[in-house]
Amino acid sequence: MSESPERVLHAPARLPEYLSDTYTWAYLNPRTMPWLDRAPVVSAILWGNAGRLMRWAVSRFAPGQTVLQAACVYGDFSAMLARRLGVEGRLVVTDVAPIQISNARRKLAGLRQAELRVADLVEPIAEQYDAVCCFFLLHEVPENARRRIVANLLGAVKPGGRAVFVDYHRPQRWHPLAPVMALVFRWLEPFAPSLLDTPIESLAEEARDFDWHKQTRFGGLYQLIEANRKAC
Ligand SMILES: C[S@@+](CC[C@H](N)C(=O)[O-])C[C@H]1O[C@@H](n2cnc3c(N)ncnc32)[C@H](O)[C@@H]1O
């Protein structure tokens, strides 16, 4: 499906090299995408935790809010979030890859509170939102891009608003899956190890304007972060 010009705002001239070099198989290949974008696959990749992690993230937002979702997510996450915001709310899903935006548009058909935009989150975000949601993006980008994305997302939160991050985290030493995940990261997710021990709030100066709350799940393998922007 091709993009309609009015929906392609601030479209990047080209895809980031880290994305095309590392993740073509996962996000840019029209033959593999339909196989990966299935609930059982998403659930398996997150060791059966996908539903729980998605429900937690969605519960951080309220009906009627205007929310920016940073990058497309396989499975029903965006539709869940759009339904949570309701018809009084607005969900703007952005992704740097036009193929991902087309796929998300198909999944969000009929949810008129949802908008899709091709945009590179490394570039400044013009609009401000009640909240932003970043679900498993940060481990897939190199450190310098990660810093810029976190700064831009925090900058896009209105005073009194909220940023939500869900991502990988260093599992506890005894975790039976720790060696498996180390291999997965080595083979498939080369940027993930640099995130595991790095507090997200240390990635951008804008973090000081927020109150940070962190939880972990599944033996520390996943982190759930809520950052609330101070009112003034
Ligand atoms: C959210 S992350 C991974 C989510 C999760 N692993 C899943 O199951 O979908 C994947 C998306 O991030 C997008 N992405 C990567 N770098 C980006 C950037 N700088 N700006 C916007 N989107 C980006 C990719 O195009 C891809 O669609």
PDB file of C-alpha atoms and ligand atoms in Angstrom:
ATOM      1  CA  MET A   1       0.000   0.000   0.000  1.00  0.00           C
ATOM      2  CA  SER A   2       1.461   3.406  -0.867  1.00  0.00           C
ATOM      3  CA  GLU A   3       1.350   6.375   1.522  1.00  0.00           C
ATOM      4  CA  SER A   4      -1.098   9.185   0.825  1.00  0.00           C
ATOM      5  CA  PRO A   5       0.965  12.415   0.681  1.00  0.00           C
ATOM      6  CA  GLU A   6      -1.070  14.263   3.330  1.00  0.00           C
ATOM      7  CA  ARG A   7      -0.305  11.570   5.915  1.00  0.00           C
ATOM      8  CA  VAL A   8       3.449  11.547   5.293  1.00  0.00           C
ATOM      9  CA  LEU A   9       4.603  14.419   7.511  1.00  0.00           C
ATOM     10  CA  HIS A  10       8.312  15.192   7.941  1.00  0.00           C
ATOM     11  CA  ALA A  11       9.074  12.037   5.977  1.00  0.00           C
ATOM     12  CA  PRO A  12      12.771  11.186   6.282  1.00  0.00           C
ATOM     13  CA  ALA A  13      14.717  11.159   3.017  1.00  0.00           C
ATOM     14  CA  ARG A  14      16.112   7.705   3.837  1.00  0.00           C
ATOM     15  CA  LEU A  15      15.971   5.037   6.485  1.00  0.00           C
ATOM     16  CA  PRO A  16      18.572   5.073   9.279  1.00  0.00           C
ATOM     17  CA  GLU A  17      21.531   2.823   8.484  1.00  0.00           C
ATOM     18  CA  TYR A  18      21.234   0.949  11.785  1.00  0.00           C
ATOM     19  CA  LEU A  19      17.700  -0.051  10.800  1.00  0.00           C
ATOM     20  CA  SER A  20      18.416  -1.255   7.266  1.00  0.00           C
ATOM     21  CA  ASP A  21      21.731  -2.902   8.261  1.00  0.00           C
ATOM     22  CA  THR A  22      20.370  -4.776  11.299  1.00  0.00           C
ATOM     23  CA  TYR A  23      16.602  -5.117  11.107  1.00  0.00           C
ATOM     24  CA  THR A  24      15.586  -5.439   7.445  1.00  0.00           C
ATOM     25  CA  TRP A  25      14.521  -9.039   8.137  1.00  0.00           C
ATOM     26  CA  ALA A  26      12.244  -7.919  10.987  1.00  0.00           C
ATOM     27  CA  TYR A  27      10.742  -4.602   9.924  1.00  0.00           C
ATOM     28  CA  LEU A  28      11.436  -3.786   6.263  1.00  0.00           C
ATOM     29  CA  ASN A  29      10.862  -7.050   4.407  1.00  0.00           C
ATOM     30  CA  PRO A  30       7.273  -7.381   3.076  1.00  0.00           C
ATOM     31  CA  ARG A  31       7.624 -11.188   2.978  1.00  0.00           C
ATOM     32  CA  THR A  32       8.631 -11.717   6.626  1.00  0.00           C
ATOM     33  CA  MET A  33       6.475  -8.978   8.185  1.00  0.00           C
ATOM     34  CA  PRO A  34       3.124 -10.824   7.915  1.00  0.00           C
ATOM     35  CA  TRP A  35       4.679 -13.817   9.696  1.00  0.00           C
ATOM     36  CA  LEU A  36       6.189 -11.762  12.497  1.00  0.00           C
ATOM     37  CA  ASP A  37       3.123  -9.578  13.058  1.00  0.00           C
ATOM     38  CA  ARG A  38       1.078 -12.344  14.695  1.00  0.00           C
ATOM     39  CA  ALA A  39      -0.020 -12.568  18.316  1.00  0.00           C
ATOM     40  CA  PRO A  40       1.598 -15.999  18.987  1.00  0.00           C
ATOM     41  CA  VAL A  41       4.944 -14.801  17.570  1.00  0.00           C
ATOM     42  CA  VAL A  42       4.870 -11.572  19.598  1.00  0.00           C
ATOM     43  CA  SER A  43       3.942 -13.580  22.687  1.00  0.00           C
ATOM     44  CA  ALA A  44       6.779 -16.077  22.110  1.00  0.00           C
ATOM     45  CA  ILE A  45       9.379 -13.320  21.605  1.00  0.00           C
ATOM     46  CA  LEU A  46       8.410 -11.858  24.993  1.00  0.00           C
ATOM     47  CA  TRP A  47       8.290 -15.276  26.712  1.00  0.00           C
ATOM     48  CA  GLY A  48       4.511 -15.131  27.183  1.00  0.00           C
ATOM     49  CA  ASN A  49       4.618 -11.653  28.736  1.00  0.00           C
ATOM     50  CA  ALA A  50       3.393  -9.597  25.754  1.00  0.00           C
ATOM     51  CA  GLY A  51      -0.223  -9.252  26.945  1.00  0.00           C
ATOM     52  CA  ARG A  52       0.818  -8.310  30.488  1.00  0.00           C
ATOM     53  CA  LEU A  53       3.370  -5.735  29.317  1.00  0.00           C
ATOM     54  CA  MET A  54       0.964  -4.229  26.779  1.00  0.00           C
ATOM     55  CA  ARG A  55      -1.871  -4.024  29.314  1.00  0.00           C
ATOM     56  CA  TRP A  56       0.413  -2.336  31.842  1.00  0.00           C
ATOM     57  CA  ALA A  57       1.529   0.269  29.290  1.00  0.00           C
ATOM     58  CA  VAL A  58      -2.010   0.930  28.063  1.00  0.00           C
ATOM     59  CA  SER A  59      -3.255   1.360  31.653  1.00  0.00           C
ATOM     60  CA  ARG A  60      -0.876   4.323  32.103  1.00  0.00           C
ATOM     61  CA  PHE A  61      -3.026   6.418  29.730  1.00  0.00           C
ATOM     62  CA  ALA A  62      -6.529   7.815  30.149  1.00  0.00           C
ATOM     63  CA  PRO A  63      -9.544   8.225  27.866  1.00  0.00           C
ATOM     64  CA  GLY A  64      -9.558  11.548  26.026  1.00  0.00           C
ATOM     65  CA  GLN A  65      -5.770  12.021  26.063  1.00  0.00           C
ATOM     66  CA  THR A  66      -3.640  12.911  23.055  1.00  0.00           C
ATOM     67  CA  VAL A  67      -0.811  10.352  22.895  1.00  0.00           C
ATOM     68  CA  LEU A  68       2.238   9.902  20.676  1.00  0.00           C
ATOM     69  CA  GLN A  69       3.259   6.267  20.126  1.00  0.00           C
ATOM     70  CA  ALA A  70       6.947   6.100  19.229  1.00  0.00           C
ATOM     71  CA  ALA A  71       7.291   3.488  16.457  1.00  0.00           C
ATOM     72  CA  CYS A  72       4.957   0.721  15.342  1.00  0.00           C
ATOM     73  CA  VAL A  73       4.650  -2.453  17.396  1.00  0.00           C
ATOM     74  CA  TYR A  74       3.700  -5.913  16.149  1.00  0.00           C
ATOM     75  CA  GLY A  75       0.468  -7.366  17.517  1.00  0.00           C
ATOM     76  CA  ASP A  76      -2.541  -5.407  18.786  1.00  0.00           C
ATOM     77  CA  PHE A  77      -0.744  -2.849  20.922  1.00  0.00           C
ATOM     78  CA  SER A  78      -1.718   0.277  18.939  1.00  0.00           C
ATOM     79  CA  ALA A  79      -5.366  -0.808  18.645  1.00  0.00           C
ATOM     80  CA  MET A  80      -5.486  -1.471  22.414  1.00  0.00           C
ATOM     81  CA  LEU A  81      -4.041   1.971  23.082  1.00  0.00           C
ATOM     82  CA  ALA A  82      -6.384   3.689  20.609  1.00  0.00           C
ATOM     83  CA  ARG A  83      -9.404   1.987  22.237  1.00  0.00           C
ATOM     84  CA  ARG A  84      -8.184   3.083  25.665  1.00  0.00           C
ATOM     85  CA  LEU A  85      -8.032   6.737  24.507  1.00  0.00           C
ATOM     86  CA  GLY A  86     -11.468   6.432  22.920  1.00  0.00           C
ATOM     87  CA  VAL A  87     -13.066   8.631  20.296  1.00  0.00           C
ATOM     88  CA  GLU A  88     -12.488  11.723  22.450  1.00  0.00           C
ATOM     89  CA  GLY A  89      -8.763  10.987  22.434  1.00  0.00           C
ATOM     90  CA  ARG A  90      -6.125  10.965  19.717  1.00  0.00           C
ATOM     91  CA  LEU A  91      -3.320   8.481  19.063  1.00  0.00           C
ATOM     92  CA  VAL A  92      -0.491   9.487  16.719  1.00  0.00           C
ATOM     93  CA  VAL A  93       1.631   6.487  15.730  1.00  0.00           C
ATOM     94  CA  THR A  94       4.935   7.407  14.101  1.00  0.00           C
ATOM     95  CA  ASP A  95       7.534   5.219  12.483  1.00  0.00           C
ATOM     96  CA  VAL A  96      10.489   5.902  10.230  1.00  0.00           C
ATOM     97  CA  ALA A  97       9.602   3.001   7.893  1.00  0.00           C
ATOM     98  CA  PRO A  98       6.710   3.612   5.444  1.00  0.00           C
ATOM     99  CA  ILE A  99       6.054  -0.143   5.225  1.00  0.00           C
ATOM    100  CA  GLN A 100       5.424  -0.231   8.981  1.00  0.00           C
ATOM    101  CA  ILE A 101       3.052   2.732   8.769  1.00  0.00           C
ATOM    102  CA  SER A 102       1.076   1.008   6.000  1.00  0.00           C
ATOM    103  CA  ASN A 103       0.836  -2.154   8.085  1.00  0.00           C
ATOM    104  CA  ALA A 104      -0.279  -0.210  11.181  1.00  0.00           C
ATOM    105  CA  ARG A 105      -2.874   1.697   9.133  1.00  0.00           C
ATOM    106  CA  ARG A 106      -4.406  -1.627   8.108  1.00  0.00           C
ATOM    107  CA  LYS A 107      -4.574  -2.765  11.749  1.00  0.00           C
ATOM    108  CA  LEU A 108      -6.057   0.536  12.925  1.00  0.00           C
ATOM    109  CA  ALA A 109      -8.765   0.761  10.243  1.00  0.00           C
ATOM    110  CA  GLY A 110     -12.035   1.931  11.780  1.00  0.00           C
ATOM    111  CA  LEU A 111     -10.380   3.560  14.823  1.00  0.00           C
ATOM    112  CA  ARG A 112     -10.792   7.181  13.806  1.00  0.00           C
ATOM    113  CA  GLN A 113      -8.894   8.455  16.854  1.00  0.00           C
ATOM    114  CA  ALA A 114      -5.704   6.949  15.354  1.00  0.00           C
ATOM    115  CA  GLU A 115      -3.359   8.775  12.945  1.00  0.00           C
ATOM    116  CA  LEU A 116      -0.234   7.439  11.269  1.00  0.00           C
ATOM    117  CA  ARG A 117       2.868   9.421  10.392  1.00  0.00           C
ATOM    118  CA  VAL A 118       6.172   8.589   8.796  1.00  0.00           C
ATOM    119  CA  ALA A 119       8.778  10.375  10.931  1.00  0.00           C
ATOM    120  CA  ASP A 120      12.278   9.809  12.276  1.00  0.00           C
ATOM    121  CA  LEU A 121      12.162  10.186  16.067  1.00  0.00           C
ATOM    122  CA  VAL A 122      15.826  11.179  16.087  1.00  0.00           C
ATOM    123  CA  GLU A 123      14.594  14.502  14.658  1.00  0.00           C
ATOM    124  CA  PRO A 124      12.850  17.067  16.914  1.00  0.00           C
ATOM    125  CA  ILE A 125       9.093  16.606  17.383  1.00  0.00           C
ATOM    126  CA  ALA A 126       7.096  19.748  16.607  1.00  0.00           C
ATOM    127  CA  GLU A 127       3.895  18.995  18.512  1.00  0.00           C
ATOM    128  CA  GLN A 128       3.350  18.447  22.264  1.00  0.00           C
ATOM    129  CA  TYR A 129       1.160  15.669  23.677  1.00  0.00           C
ATOM    130  CA  ASP A 130      -0.528  14.764  26.954  1.00  0.00           C
ATOM    131  CA  ALA A 131       1.642  11.654  26.936  1.00  0.00           C
ATOM    132  CA  VAL A 132       4.122   9.632  24.891  1.00  0.00           C
ATOM    133  CA  CYS A 133       4.524   5.858  24.775  1.00  0.00           C
ATOM    134  CA  CYS A 134       7.745   4.091  23.776  1.00  0.00           C
ATOM    135  CA  PHE A 135       7.266   0.310  23.687  1.00  0.00           C
ATOM    136  CA  PHE A 136      10.418  -1.763  23.017  1.00  0.00           C
ATOM    137  CA  LEU A 137      12.064   0.778  20.713  1.00  0.00           C
ATOM    138  CA  LEU A 138      15.087   1.915  22.728  1.00  0.00           C
ATOM    139  CA  HIS A 139      16.920  -1.438  22.714  1.00  0.00           C
ATOM    140  CA  GLU A 140      16.813  -1.474  18.912  1.00  0.00           C
ATOM    141  CA  VAL A 141      18.659   1.797  18.318  1.00  0.00           C
ATOM    142  CA  PRO A 142      22.334   2.705  18.839  1.00  0.00           C
ATOM    143  CA  GLU A 143      23.266   4.785  21.868  1.00  0.00           C
ATOM    144  CA  ASN A 144      23.549   8.174  20.141  1.00  0.00           C
ATOM    145  CA  ALA A 145      20.167   7.754  18.423  1.00  0.00           C
ATOM    146  CA  ARG A 146      18.696   6.489  21.714  1.00  0.00           C
ATOM    147  CA  ARG A 147      19.754   9.670  23.527  1.00  0.00           C
ATOM    148  CA  ARG A 148      18.214  11.875  20.856  1.00  0.00           C
ATOM    149  CA  ILE A 149      14.984   9.856  20.785  1.00  0.00           C
ATOM    150  CA  VAL A 150      14.576  10.029  24.585  1.00  0.00           C
ATOM    151  CA  ALA A 151      15.290  13.792  24.569  1.00  0.00           C
ATOM    152  CA  ASN A 152      12.801  14.366  21.747  1.00  0.00           C
ATOM    153  CA  LEU A 153      10.091  12.252  23.372  1.00  0.00           C
ATOM    154  CA  LEU A 154      10.483  13.962  26.752  1.00  0.00           C
ATOM    155  CA  GLY A 155      10.427  17.332  24.999  1.00  0.00           C
ATOM    156  CA  ALA A 156       7.108  16.376  23.385  1.00  0.00           C
ATOM    157  CA  VAL A 157       5.328  15.906  26.743  1.00  0.00           C
ATOM    158  CA  LYS A 158       3.185  18.809  27.951  1.00  0.00           C
ATOM    159  CA  PRO A 159       3.631  20.091  31.537  1.00  0.00           C
ATOM    160  CA  GLY A 160       1.774  17.676  33.827  1.00  0.00           C
ATOM    161  CA  GLY A 161       1.944  14.978  31.148  1.00  0.00           C
ATOM    162  CA  ARG A 162       3.582  11.553  31.128  1.00  0.00           C
ATOM    163  CA  ALA A 163       6.178   9.488  29.269  1.00  0.00           C
ATOM    164  CA  VAL A 164       5.953   5.697  29.406  1.00  0.00           C
ATOM    165  CA  PHE A 165       8.806   3.387  28.401  1.00  0.00           C
ATOM    166  CA  VAL A 166       8.660  -0.398  28.334  1.00  0.00           C
ATOM    167  CA  ASP A 167      11.826  -2.218  27.333  1.00  0.00           C
ATOM    168  CA  TYR A 168      14.459  -4.817  28.166  1.00  0.00           C
ATOM    169  CA  HIS A 169      16.477  -4.563  31.389  1.00  0.00           C
ATOM    170  CA  ARG A 170      19.343  -6.584  32.920  1.00  0.00           C
ATOM    171  CA  PRO A 171      17.773  -9.816  34.279  1.00  0.00           C
ATOM    172  CA  GLN A 172      18.720 -11.007  37.746  1.00  0.00           C
ATOM    173  CA  ARG A 173      21.823 -13.184  37.830  1.00  0.00           C
ATOM    174  CA  TRP A 174      19.917 -16.364  38.649  1.00  0.00           C
ATOM    175  CA  HIS A 175      17.435 -15.860  35.809  1.00  0.00           C
ATOM    176  CA  PRO A 176      17.259 -19.128  33.830  1.00  0.00           C
ATOM    177  CA  LEU A 177      16.825 -17.191  30.574  1.00  0.00           C
ATOM    178  CA  ALA A 178      19.784 -14.857  31.132  1.00  0.00           C
ATOM    179  CA  PRO A 179      22.182 -16.948  28.997  1.00  0.00           C
ATOM    180  CA  VAL A 180      19.555 -17.394  26.281  1.00  0.00           C
ATOM    181  CA  MET A 181      18.858 -13.665  26.174  1.00  0.00           C
ATOM    182  CA  ALA A 182      22.597 -12.938  26.029  1.00  0.00           C
ATOM    183  CA  LEU A 183      22.764 -15.075  22.865  1.00  0.00           C
ATOM    184  CA  VAL A 184      19.612 -13.485  21.391  1.00  0.00           C
ATOM    185  CA  PHE A 185      21.095 -10.030  21.965  1.00  0.00           C
ATOM    186  CA  ARG A 186      24.454 -11.051  20.485  1.00  0.00           C
ATOM    187  CA  TRP A 187      22.926 -12.489  17.309  1.00  0.00           C
ATOM    188  CA  LEU A 188      19.834 -10.387  16.716  1.00  0.00           C
ATOM    189  CA  GLU A 189      19.790  -7.283  18.919  1.00  0.00           C
ATOM    190  CA  PRO A 190      23.292  -5.769  18.929  1.00  0.00           C
ATOM    191  CA  PHE A 191      22.233  -2.457  20.501  1.00  0.00           C
ATOM    192  CA  ALA A 192      20.273  -3.998  23.391  1.00  0.00           C
ATOM    193  CA  PRO A 193      23.190  -4.708  25.816  1.00  0.00           C
ATOM    194  CA  SER A 194      24.012  -0.992  26.061  1.00  0.00           C
ATOM    195  CA  LEU A 195      20.492  -0.341  27.372  1.00  0.00           C
ATOM    196  CA  LEU A 196      20.321  -3.058  30.025  1.00  0.00           C
ATOM    197  CA  ASP A 197      22.240  -1.268  32.795  1.00  0.00           C
ATOM    198  CA  THR A 198      21.576   2.304  31.676  1.00  0.00           C
ATOM    199  CA  PRO A 199      18.813   4.166  33.505  1.00  0.00           C
ATOM    200  CA  ILE A 200      16.607   5.763  30.843  1.00  0.00           C
ATOM    201  CA  GLU A 201      16.502   8.936  32.924  1.00  0.00           C
ATOM    202  CA  SER A 202      20.274   9.270  32.483  1.00  0.00           C
ATOM    203  CA  LEU A 203      19.950   9.537  28.702  1.00  0.00           C
ATOM    204  CA  ALA A 204      18.709  13.119  28.353  1.00  0.00           C
ATOM    205  CA  GLU A 205      18.978  16.407  30.236  1.00  0.00           C
ATOM    206  CA  GLU A 206      15.214  16.878  29.830  1.00  0.00           C
ATOM    207  CA  ALA A 207      14.800  14.035  32.366  1.00  0.00           C
ATOM    208  CA  ARG A 208      15.301  16.441  35.278  1.00  0.00           C
ATOM    209  CA  ASP A 209      11.879  17.969  34.534  1.00  0.00           C
ATOM    210  CA  PHE A 210      10.217  14.632  35.322  1.00  0.00           C
ATOM    211  CA  ASP A 211       9.525  12.418  38.356  1.00  0.00           C
ATOM    212  CA  TRP A 212      10.688   8.888  37.471  1.00  0.00           C
ATOM    213  CA  HIS A 213       9.162   5.602  38.669  1.00  0.00           C
ATOM    214  CA  LYS A 214      10.659   2.294  37.611  1.00  0.00           C
ATOM    215  CA  GLN A 215       9.335  -1.239  38.023  1.00  0.00           C
ATOM    216  CA  THR A 216      10.765  -4.454  36.669  1.00  0.00           C
ATOM    217  CA  ARG A 217       9.022  -7.690  35.716  1.00  0.00           C
ATOM    218  CA  PHE A 218       9.866 -11.326  34.944  1.00  0.00           C
ATOM    219  CA  GLY A 219      13.033 -11.532  37.040  1.00  0.00           C
ATOM    220  CA  GLY A 220      14.207  -8.106  35.933  1.00  0.00           C
ATOM    221  CA  LEU A 221      14.182  -8.874  32.202  1.00  0.00           C
ATOM    222  CA  TYR A 222      11.684  -6.087  31.488  1.00  0.00           C
ATOM    223  CA  GLN A 223      11.494  -2.536  32.808  1.00  0.00           C
ATOM    224  CA  LEU A 224       8.358  -0.421  33.029  1.00  0.00           C
ATOM    225  CA  ILE A 225       9.058   3.278  33.415  1.00  0.00           C
ATOM    226  CA  GLU A 226       6.608   6.040  34.097  1.00  0.00           C
ATOM    227  CA  ALA A 227       7.987   9.589  33.992  1.00  0.00           C
ATOM    228  CA  ASN A 228       5.605  12.350  35.012  1.00  0.00           C
ATOM    229  CA  ARG A 229       6.441  15.858  33.891  1.00  0.00           C
ATOM    230  CA  LYS A 230       6.404  18.360  36.709  1.00  0.00           C
ATOM    231  CA  ALA A 231       3.599  20.860  36.253  1.00  0.00           C
ATOM    232  CA  CYS A 232       5.910  23.873  35.935  1.00  0.00           C
TER     233      CYS A 232
HETATM  234  C1  LIG B   1       9.068  -0.360  18.259  1.00  0.00           C
HETATM  235  S1  LIG B   1      10.442  -1.145  17.666  1.00  0.00           S
HETATM  236  C2  LIG B   1      10.195  -2.817  18.166  1.00  0.00           C
HETATM  237  C3  LIG B   1       8.873  -3.219  18.733  1.00  0.00           C
HETATM  238  C4  LIG B   1       8.682  -4.652  19.074  1.00  0.00           C
HETATM  239  N1  LIG B   1       9.922  -5.405  19.071  1.00  0.00           N
HETATM  240  C5  LIG B   1       7.676  -5.289  18.165  1.00  0.00           C
HETATM  241  O1  LIG B   1       7.303  -6.396  18.378  1.00  0.00           O
HETATM  242  O2  LIG B   1       7.202  -4.675  17.216  1.00  0.00           O
HETATM  243  C6  LIG B   1      10.394  -1.416  15.933  1.00  0.00           C
HETATM  244  C7  LIG B   1      10.071  -0.206  15.062  1.00  0.00           C
HETATM  245  O3  LIG B   1      10.905   0.902  15.347  1.00  0.00           O
HETATM  246  C8  LIG B   1      11.032   1.666  14.149  1.00  0.00           C
HETATM  247  N2  LIG B   1      12.123   2.630  14.301  1.00  0.00           N
HETATM  248  C9  LIG B   1      13.435   2.370  14.481  1.00  0.00           C
HETATM  249  N3  LIG B   1      14.142   3.518  14.558  1.00  0.00           N
HETATM  250  C10 LIG B   1      13.237   4.531  14.455  1.00  0.00           C
HETATM  251  C11 LIG B   1      13.351   5.962  14.446  1.00  0.00           C
HETATM  252  N4  LIG B   1      14.543   6.570  14.569  1.00  0.00           N
HETATM  253  N5  LIG B   1      12.226   6.684  14.317  1.00  0.00           N
HETATM  254  C12 LIG B   1      11.018   6.080  14.190  1.00  0.00           C
HETATM  255  N6  LIG B   1      10.854   4.734  14.170  1.00  0.00           N
HETATM  256  C13 LIG B   1      11.948   3.961  14.296  1.00  0.00           C
HETATM  257  C14 LIG B   1      11.241   0.581  13.111  1.00  0.00           C
HETATM  258  O4  LIG B   1      10.970   1.044  11.807  1.00  0.00           O
HETATM  259  C15 LIG B   1      10.283  -0.505  13.566  1.00  0.00           C
HETATM  260  O5  LIG B   1       9.042  -0.448  12.920  1.00  0.00           O
END
